[in-house]
Amino acid sequence: MKYALSIDIGGTNTRVSLIDNAMHVVAYESFTTDNTSPSNTLDRIKIITEAFDYEVEGIGLSCPGPLDLKKGIILTPPNLPGWHGFEIVKEMESRFNIATYLENDANLAGLAEACIGSGQTYESVQYMTISTGVGGGYIHKKEIFQGSHGFAQEIANVILVPNGYSVGDLLPGSLESLVSGTAIVSRAKAKGYTMMHAGEVSDLANLGNKDCLDIMNDAKEYLANAIAMLYAVLDPEVVVLGGSVALKIDGFVEEVEALVEKKVYPVVAKHINIRKAQLGDDNGIMGGAILVFNTKGIKYTRF
């Protein structure tokens, strides 16, 4: 049996997993990320991994973007303010003496869905996560497409509505500012509602509340616009949607698929194929292990 470490450093939590090439999670631990101190977080990761006591083939490392994937540097993710410019791959390999492979978190989630999830029977897979934020990954022949500088699929900041709504540091009218769970809740709060998550907005919309219905319809409409654009640019065989908004709101994916079919050429519409992610919140950590196994030429099987 072969093993890989898959480490997901998020703005809120860091997840550390040991995964074998039968895609079983052998060991797992999570803790609160110190988003102001990379050193403290890496020290905690080292303590956890030393207790695993397995020889590993490498580390698949997931971080939110933007990242310099060519040089292994965390650039300017808004939820990791103390990590900007941090040479994460260099530091990891120095501390652990293990080959480390950095990827965008959405890229790794997409890789897992393309290899062992909803996209495993397809050659060309577009993945999108619609959750607290928005991210994307394009997987072709089971490999991540990074683009010339590693910025491919940094879709959160794509402008859909000039001078539109804005969330955090994102540009006004950007995709994430319109369709993410954060955006949906923010718009509801601006209208005087006290909401904790997008599902509550959706529930009120289903009861006929006009404000909430408008918010949810906008989110689906703009997401469908973005997906239709990706079909025009990439012509994927399947689009896989993950994240809490896509997976936990009943009918969301189906309604978006129907909208996309109306936004493309008729000859393209018959090829629209949008599916829910199969692996849930585990797709990112599974993707980290798959990245290691693919790089090392190690065969793996679905659990």
PDB file of C-alpha atoms in Angstrom, residues 23-196:
ATOM      1  CA  MET A  23      -8.443   6.175  -1.424  1.00  0.00           C
ATOM      2  CA  HIS A  24      -9.175   5.376   2.205  1.00  0.00           C
ATOM      3  CA  VAL A  25      -8.630   8.122   4.774  1.00  0.00           C
ATOM      4  CA  VAL A  26      -6.309   6.319   7.178  1.00  0.00           C
ATOM      5  CA  ALA A  27      -5.901   9.232   9.595  1.00  0.00           C
ATOM      6  CA  TYR A  28      -7.389  12.695   9.836  1.00  0.00           C
ATOM      7  CA  GLU A  29      -7.186  15.746  12.084  1.00  0.00           C
ATOM      8  CA  SER A  30      -8.273  19.350  11.759  1.00  0.00           C
ATOM      9  CA  PHE A  31      -7.531  22.508  13.711  1.00  0.00           C
ATOM     10  CA  THR A  32      -8.101  26.246  13.496  1.00  0.00           C
ATOM     11  CA  THR A  33      -5.735  27.922  11.053  1.00  0.00           C
ATOM     12  CA  ASP A  34      -3.626  30.760  12.408  1.00  0.00           C
ATOM     13  CA  ASN A  35      -4.317  33.072   9.492  1.00  0.00           C
ATOM     14  CA  THR A  36      -1.709  35.570  10.704  1.00  0.00           C
ATOM     15  CA  SER A  37       1.162  33.114  11.265  1.00  0.00           C
ATOM     16  CA  PRO A  38       2.220  30.463   8.743  1.00  0.00           C
ATOM     17  CA  SER A  39       4.905  29.262  11.137  1.00  0.00           C
ATOM     18  CA  ASN A  40       2.441  28.405  13.895  1.00  0.00           C
ATOM     19  CA  THR A  41       0.235  26.501  11.463  1.00  0.00           C
ATOM     20  CA  LEU A  42       3.120  24.526   9.951  1.00  0.00           C
ATOM     21  CA  ASP A  43       4.398  23.641  13.437  1.00  0.00           C
ATOM     22  CA  ARG A  44       0.988  22.184  14.268  1.00  0.00           C
ATOM     23  CA  ILE A  45       0.887  20.237  10.994  1.00  0.00           C
ATOM     24  CA  LYS A  46       4.298  18.733  11.745  1.00  0.00           C
ATOM     25  CA  ILE A  47       3.208  17.547  15.195  1.00  0.00           C
ATOM     26  CA  ILE A  48       0.127  15.874  13.693  1.00  0.00           C
ATOM     27  CA  THR A  49       1.915  14.178  10.801  1.00  0.00           C
ATOM     28  CA  GLU A  50       4.732  12.832  12.968  1.00  0.00           C
ATOM     29  CA  ALA A  51       2.110  10.865  14.890  1.00  0.00           C
ATOM     30  CA  PHE A  52       0.870   9.149  11.707  1.00  0.00           C
ATOM     31  CA  ASP A  53       3.984   6.928  11.513  1.00  0.00           C
ATOM     32  CA  TYR A  54       3.649   5.999   7.827  1.00  0.00           C
ATOM     33  CA  GLU A  55       6.110   6.511   4.999  1.00  0.00           C
ATOM     34  CA  VAL A  56       4.462   8.820   2.458  1.00  0.00           C
ATOM     35  CA  GLU A  57       5.106   9.423  -1.238  1.00  0.00           C
ATOM     36  CA  GLY A  58       4.529  13.154  -1.053  1.00  0.00           C
ATOM     37  CA  ILE A  59       2.319  15.967   0.181  1.00  0.00           C
ATOM     38  CA  GLY A  60      -0.615  17.315  -1.794  1.00  0.00           C
ATOM     39  CA  LEU A  61      -1.135  20.823  -0.468  1.00  0.00           C
ATOM     40  CA  SER A  62      -4.316  22.820  -0.959  1.00  0.00           C
ATOM     41  CA  CYS A  63      -4.645  26.558  -0.331  1.00  0.00           C
ATOM     42  CA  PRO A  64      -7.095  29.233  -1.441  1.00  0.00           C
ATOM     43  CA  GLY A  65      -5.940  31.395  -4.321  1.00  0.00           C
ATOM     44  CA  PRO A  66      -4.555  33.365  -5.844  1.00  0.00           C
ATOM     45  CA  LEU A  67      -1.365  31.307  -5.795  1.00  0.00           C
ATOM     46  CA  ASP A  68       1.855  31.268  -7.770  1.00  0.00           C
ATOM     47  CA  LEU A  69       1.691  27.588  -8.640  1.00  0.00           C
ATOM     48  CA  LYS A  70       4.907  27.734 -10.637  1.00  0.00           C
ATOM     49  CA  LYS A  71       6.995  29.014  -7.709  1.00  0.00           C
ATOM     50  CA  GLY A  72       4.963  27.544  -4.854  1.00  0.00           C
ATOM     51  CA  ILE A  73       3.993  30.857  -3.293  1.00  0.00           C
ATOM     52  CA  ILE A  74       0.789  31.951  -1.574  1.00  0.00           C
ATOM     53  CA  LEU A  75       0.007  35.353  -3.083  1.00  0.00           C
ATOM     54  CA  THR A  76      -2.909  37.366  -1.703  1.00  0.00           C
ATOM     55  CA  PRO A  77      -5.824  35.205  -0.471  1.00  0.00           C
ATOM     56  CA  PRO A  78      -8.094  37.554   1.490  1.00  0.00           C
ATOM     57  CA  ASN A  79      -8.800  35.023   4.249  1.00  0.00           C
ATOM     58  CA  LEU A  80      -5.089  34.401   4.974  1.00  0.00           C
ATOM     59  CA  PRO A  81      -3.825  37.971   5.533  1.00  0.00           C
ATOM     60  CA  GLY A  82      -0.625  36.948   7.317  1.00  0.00           C
ATOM     61  CA  TRP A  83       0.399  34.515   4.586  1.00  0.00           C
ATOM     62  CA  HIS A  84       0.717  36.909   1.635  1.00  0.00           C
ATOM     63  CA  GLY A  85       3.907  36.205  -0.311  1.00  0.00           C
ATOM     64  CA  PHE A  86       4.689  33.121   1.779  1.00  0.00           C
ATOM     65  CA  GLU A  87       6.893  30.539   0.007  1.00  0.00           C
ATOM     66  CA  ILE A  88       4.818  27.621   1.195  1.00  0.00           C
ATOM     67  CA  VAL A  89       6.372  24.814  -0.878  1.00  0.00           C
ATOM     68  CA  LYS A  90       9.923  25.809   0.062  1.00  0.00           C
ATOM     69  CA  GLU A  91       8.988  25.977   3.752  1.00  0.00           C
ATOM     70  CA  MET A  92       7.084  22.678   3.702  1.00  0.00           C
ATOM     71  CA  GLU A  93       9.881  20.767   1.988  1.00  0.00           C
ATOM     72  CA  SER A  94      12.435  22.283   4.366  1.00  0.00           C
ATOM     73  CA  ARG A  95      10.461  21.253   7.458  1.00  0.00           C
ATOM     74  CA  PHE A  96       9.176  17.871   6.289  1.00  0.00           C
ATOM     75  CA  ASN A  97      11.852  16.749   3.811  1.00  0.00           C
ATOM     76  CA  ILE A  98       9.015  15.436   1.620  1.00  0.00           C
ATOM     77  CA  ALA A  99       8.159  16.456  -1.949  1.00  0.00           C
ATOM     78  CA  THR A 100       5.268  18.941  -1.772  1.00  0.00           C
ATOM     79  CA  TYR A 101       2.842  19.789  -4.572  1.00  0.00           C
ATOM     80  CA  LEU A 102       0.788  22.976  -4.240  1.00  0.00           C
ATOM     81  CA  GLU A 103      -2.584  23.470  -5.870  1.00  0.00           C
ATOM     82  CA  ASN A 104      -5.587  25.736  -5.663  1.00  0.00           C
ATOM     83  CA  ASP A 105      -8.273  24.196  -3.439  1.00  0.00           C
ATOM     84  CA  ALA A 106     -10.902  24.218  -6.195  1.00  0.00           C
ATOM     85  CA  ASN A 107      -8.460  22.605  -8.654  1.00  0.00           C
ATOM     86  CA  LEU A 108      -7.928  19.705  -6.263  1.00  0.00           C
ATOM     87  CA  ALA A 109     -11.638  19.301  -5.617  1.00  0.00           C
ATOM     88  CA  GLY A 110     -12.137  19.221  -9.375  1.00  0.00           C
ATOM     89  CA  LEU A 111      -9.339  16.693  -9.829  1.00  0.00           C
ATOM     90  CA  ALA A 112     -10.994  14.347  -7.337  1.00  0.00           C
ATOM     91  CA  GLU A 113     -14.402  14.667  -8.964  1.00  0.00           C
ATOM     92  CA  ALA A 114     -12.830  14.068 -12.397  1.00  0.00           C
ATOM     93  CA  CYS A 115     -10.920  10.983 -11.254  1.00  0.00           C
ATOM     94  CA  ILE A 116     -13.198   9.236  -8.742  1.00  0.00           C
ATOM     95  CA  GLY A 117     -16.363  11.348  -8.540  1.00  0.00           C
ATOM     96  CA  SER A 118     -19.107  12.652 -10.813  1.00  0.00           C
ATOM     97  CA  GLY A 119     -16.753  13.303 -13.718  1.00  0.00           C
ATOM     98  CA  GLN A 120     -14.811  10.057 -13.722  1.00  0.00           C
ATOM     99  CA  THR A 121     -16.295   8.770 -17.005  1.00  0.00           C
ATOM    100  CA  TYR A 122     -15.493  12.000 -18.871  1.00  0.00           C
ATOM    101  CA  GLU A 123     -12.326  13.333 -20.466  1.00  0.00           C
ATOM    102  CA  SER A 124     -13.154  17.032 -20.093  1.00  0.00           C
ATOM    103  CA  VAL A 125     -14.487  18.196 -16.718  1.00  0.00           C
ATOM    104  CA  GLN A 126     -15.312  21.712 -15.545  1.00  0.00           C
ATOM    105  CA  TYR A 127     -15.635  21.912 -11.760  1.00  0.00           C
ATOM    106  CA  MET A 128     -17.134  24.798  -9.804  1.00  0.00           C
ATOM    107  CA  THR A 129     -17.683  25.194  -6.089  1.00  0.00           C
ATOM    108  CA  ILE A 130     -20.523  27.475  -4.985  1.00  0.00           C
ATOM    109  CA  SER A 131     -20.203  27.865  -1.243  1.00  0.00           C
ATOM    110  CA  THR A 132     -18.948  30.621   1.068  1.00  0.00           C
ATOM    111  CA  GLY A 133     -16.928  31.642  -1.976  1.00  0.00           C
ATOM    112  CA  VAL A 134     -16.721  30.587  -5.607  1.00  0.00           C
ATOM    113  CA  GLY A 135     -13.915  28.649  -7.254  1.00  0.00           C
ATOM    114  CA  GLY A 136     -13.269  26.653 -10.384  1.00  0.00           C
ATOM    115  CA  GLY A 137     -11.023  24.017 -11.866  1.00  0.00           C
ATOM    116  CA  TYR A 138     -10.730  22.599 -15.369  1.00  0.00           C
ATOM    117  CA  ILE A 139      -9.553  18.998 -15.642  1.00  0.00           C
ATOM    118  CA  HIS A 140      -8.579  17.505 -19.002  1.00  0.00           C
ATOM    119  CA  LYS A 141      -7.617  13.836 -19.276  1.00  0.00           C
ATOM    120  CA  LYS A 142      -7.363  13.636 -15.467  1.00  0.00           C
ATOM    121  CA  GLU A 143      -4.872  16.513 -15.287  1.00  0.00           C
ATOM    122  CA  ILE A 144      -5.378  20.033 -13.950  1.00  0.00           C
ATOM    123  CA  PHE A 145      -5.104  22.852 -16.465  1.00  0.00           C
ATOM    124  CA  GLN A 146      -3.165  25.639 -14.734  1.00  0.00           C
ATOM    125  CA  GLY A 147      -2.728  28.138 -17.550  1.00  0.00           C
ATOM    126  CA  SER A 148       0.493  29.938 -18.426  1.00  0.00           C
ATOM    127  CA  HIS A 149       0.947  31.547 -14.989  1.00  0.00           C
ATOM    128  CA  GLY A 150      -1.096  29.211 -12.788  1.00  0.00           C
ATOM    129  CA  PHE A 151      -4.109  31.542 -12.696  1.00  0.00           C
ATOM    130  CA  ALA A 152      -6.464  29.505 -14.876  1.00  0.00           C
ATOM    131  CA  GLN A 153      -9.972  29.222 -13.395  1.00  0.00           C
ATOM    132  CA  GLU A 154      -9.570  32.097 -10.922  1.00  0.00           C
ATOM    133  CA  ILE A 155     -13.172  32.836 -11.764  1.00  0.00           C
ATOM    134  CA  ALA A 156     -14.355  34.458  -8.520  1.00  0.00           C
ATOM    135  CA  ASN A 157     -13.436  37.957  -9.670  1.00  0.00           C
ATOM    136  CA  VAL A 158     -14.861  37.728 -13.210  1.00  0.00           C
ATOM    137  CA  ILE A 159     -17.127  40.752 -13.734  1.00  0.00           C
ATOM    138  CA  LEU A 160     -20.684  39.947 -14.785  1.00  0.00           C
ATOM    139  CA  VAL A 161     -22.443  43.174 -13.781  1.00  0.00           C
ATOM    140  CA  PRO A 162     -20.597  46.504 -14.099  1.00  0.00           C
ATOM    141  CA  ASN A 163     -20.798  48.407 -10.799  1.00  0.00           C
ATOM    142  CA  GLY A 164     -22.833  45.564  -9.308  1.00  0.00           C
ATOM    143  CA  TYR A 165     -22.862  44.121  -5.813  1.00  0.00           C
ATOM    144  CA  SER A 166     -19.548  43.614  -4.036  1.00  0.00           C
ATOM    145  CA  VAL A 167     -18.426  41.283  -1.246  1.00  0.00           C
ATOM    146  CA  GLY A 168     -15.219  41.886   0.688  1.00  0.00           C
ATOM    147  CA  ASP A 169     -12.238  42.753  -1.512  1.00  0.00           C
ATOM    148  CA  LEU A 170     -13.840  41.379  -4.661  1.00  0.00           C
ATOM    149  CA  LEU A 171     -14.558  43.673  -7.572  1.00  0.00           C
ATOM    150  CA  PRO A 172     -18.143  44.979  -7.790  1.00  0.00           C
ATOM    151  CA  GLY A 173     -20.331  42.758  -9.924  1.00  0.00           C
ATOM    152  CA  SER A 174     -17.941  39.812  -9.756  1.00  0.00           C
ATOM    153  CA  LEU A 175     -19.172  36.229  -9.924  1.00  0.00           C
ATOM    154  CA  GLU A 176     -18.499  35.524  -6.250  1.00  0.00           C
ATOM    155  CA  SER A 177     -20.192  38.787  -5.267  1.00  0.00           C
ATOM    156  CA  LEU A 178     -23.350  37.617  -7.012  1.00  0.00           C
ATOM    157  CA  VAL A 179     -23.735  33.865  -6.530  1.00  0.00           C
ATOM    158  CA  SER A 180     -21.781  32.749  -3.443  1.00  0.00           C
ATOM    159  CA  GLY A 181     -23.458  31.898  -0.166  1.00  0.00           C
ATOM    160  CA  THR A 182     -21.816  34.971   1.339  1.00  0.00           C
ATOM    161  CA  ALA A 183     -23.284  37.153  -1.407  1.00  0.00           C
ATOM    162  CA  ILE A 184     -26.762  35.688  -1.057  1.00  0.00           C
ATOM    163  CA  VAL A 185     -26.802  36.253   2.702  1.00  0.00           C
ATOM    164  CA  SER A 186     -25.286  39.729   2.350  1.00  0.00           C
ATOM    165  CA  ARG A 187     -28.009  40.821  -0.066  1.00  0.00           C
ATOM    166  CA  ALA A 188     -30.721  39.474   2.249  1.00  0.00           C
ATOM    167  CA  LYS A 189     -29.246  41.302   5.238  1.00  0.00           C
ATOM    168  CA  ALA A 190     -29.115  44.518   3.207  1.00  0.00           C
ATOM    169  CA  LYS A 191     -32.895  44.193   2.828  1.00  0.00           C
ATOM    170  CA  GLY A 192     -33.357  43.825   6.584  1.00  0.00           C
ATOM    171  CA  TYR A 193     -33.451  40.035   6.993  1.00  0.00           C
ATOM    172  CA  THR A 194     -31.448  38.182   9.638  1.00  0.00           C
ATOM    173  CA  MET A 195     -29.978  35.192   7.837  1.00  0.00           C
ATOM    174  CA  MET A 196     -27.131  32.862   8.714  1.00  0.00           C
TER     175      MET A 196
END
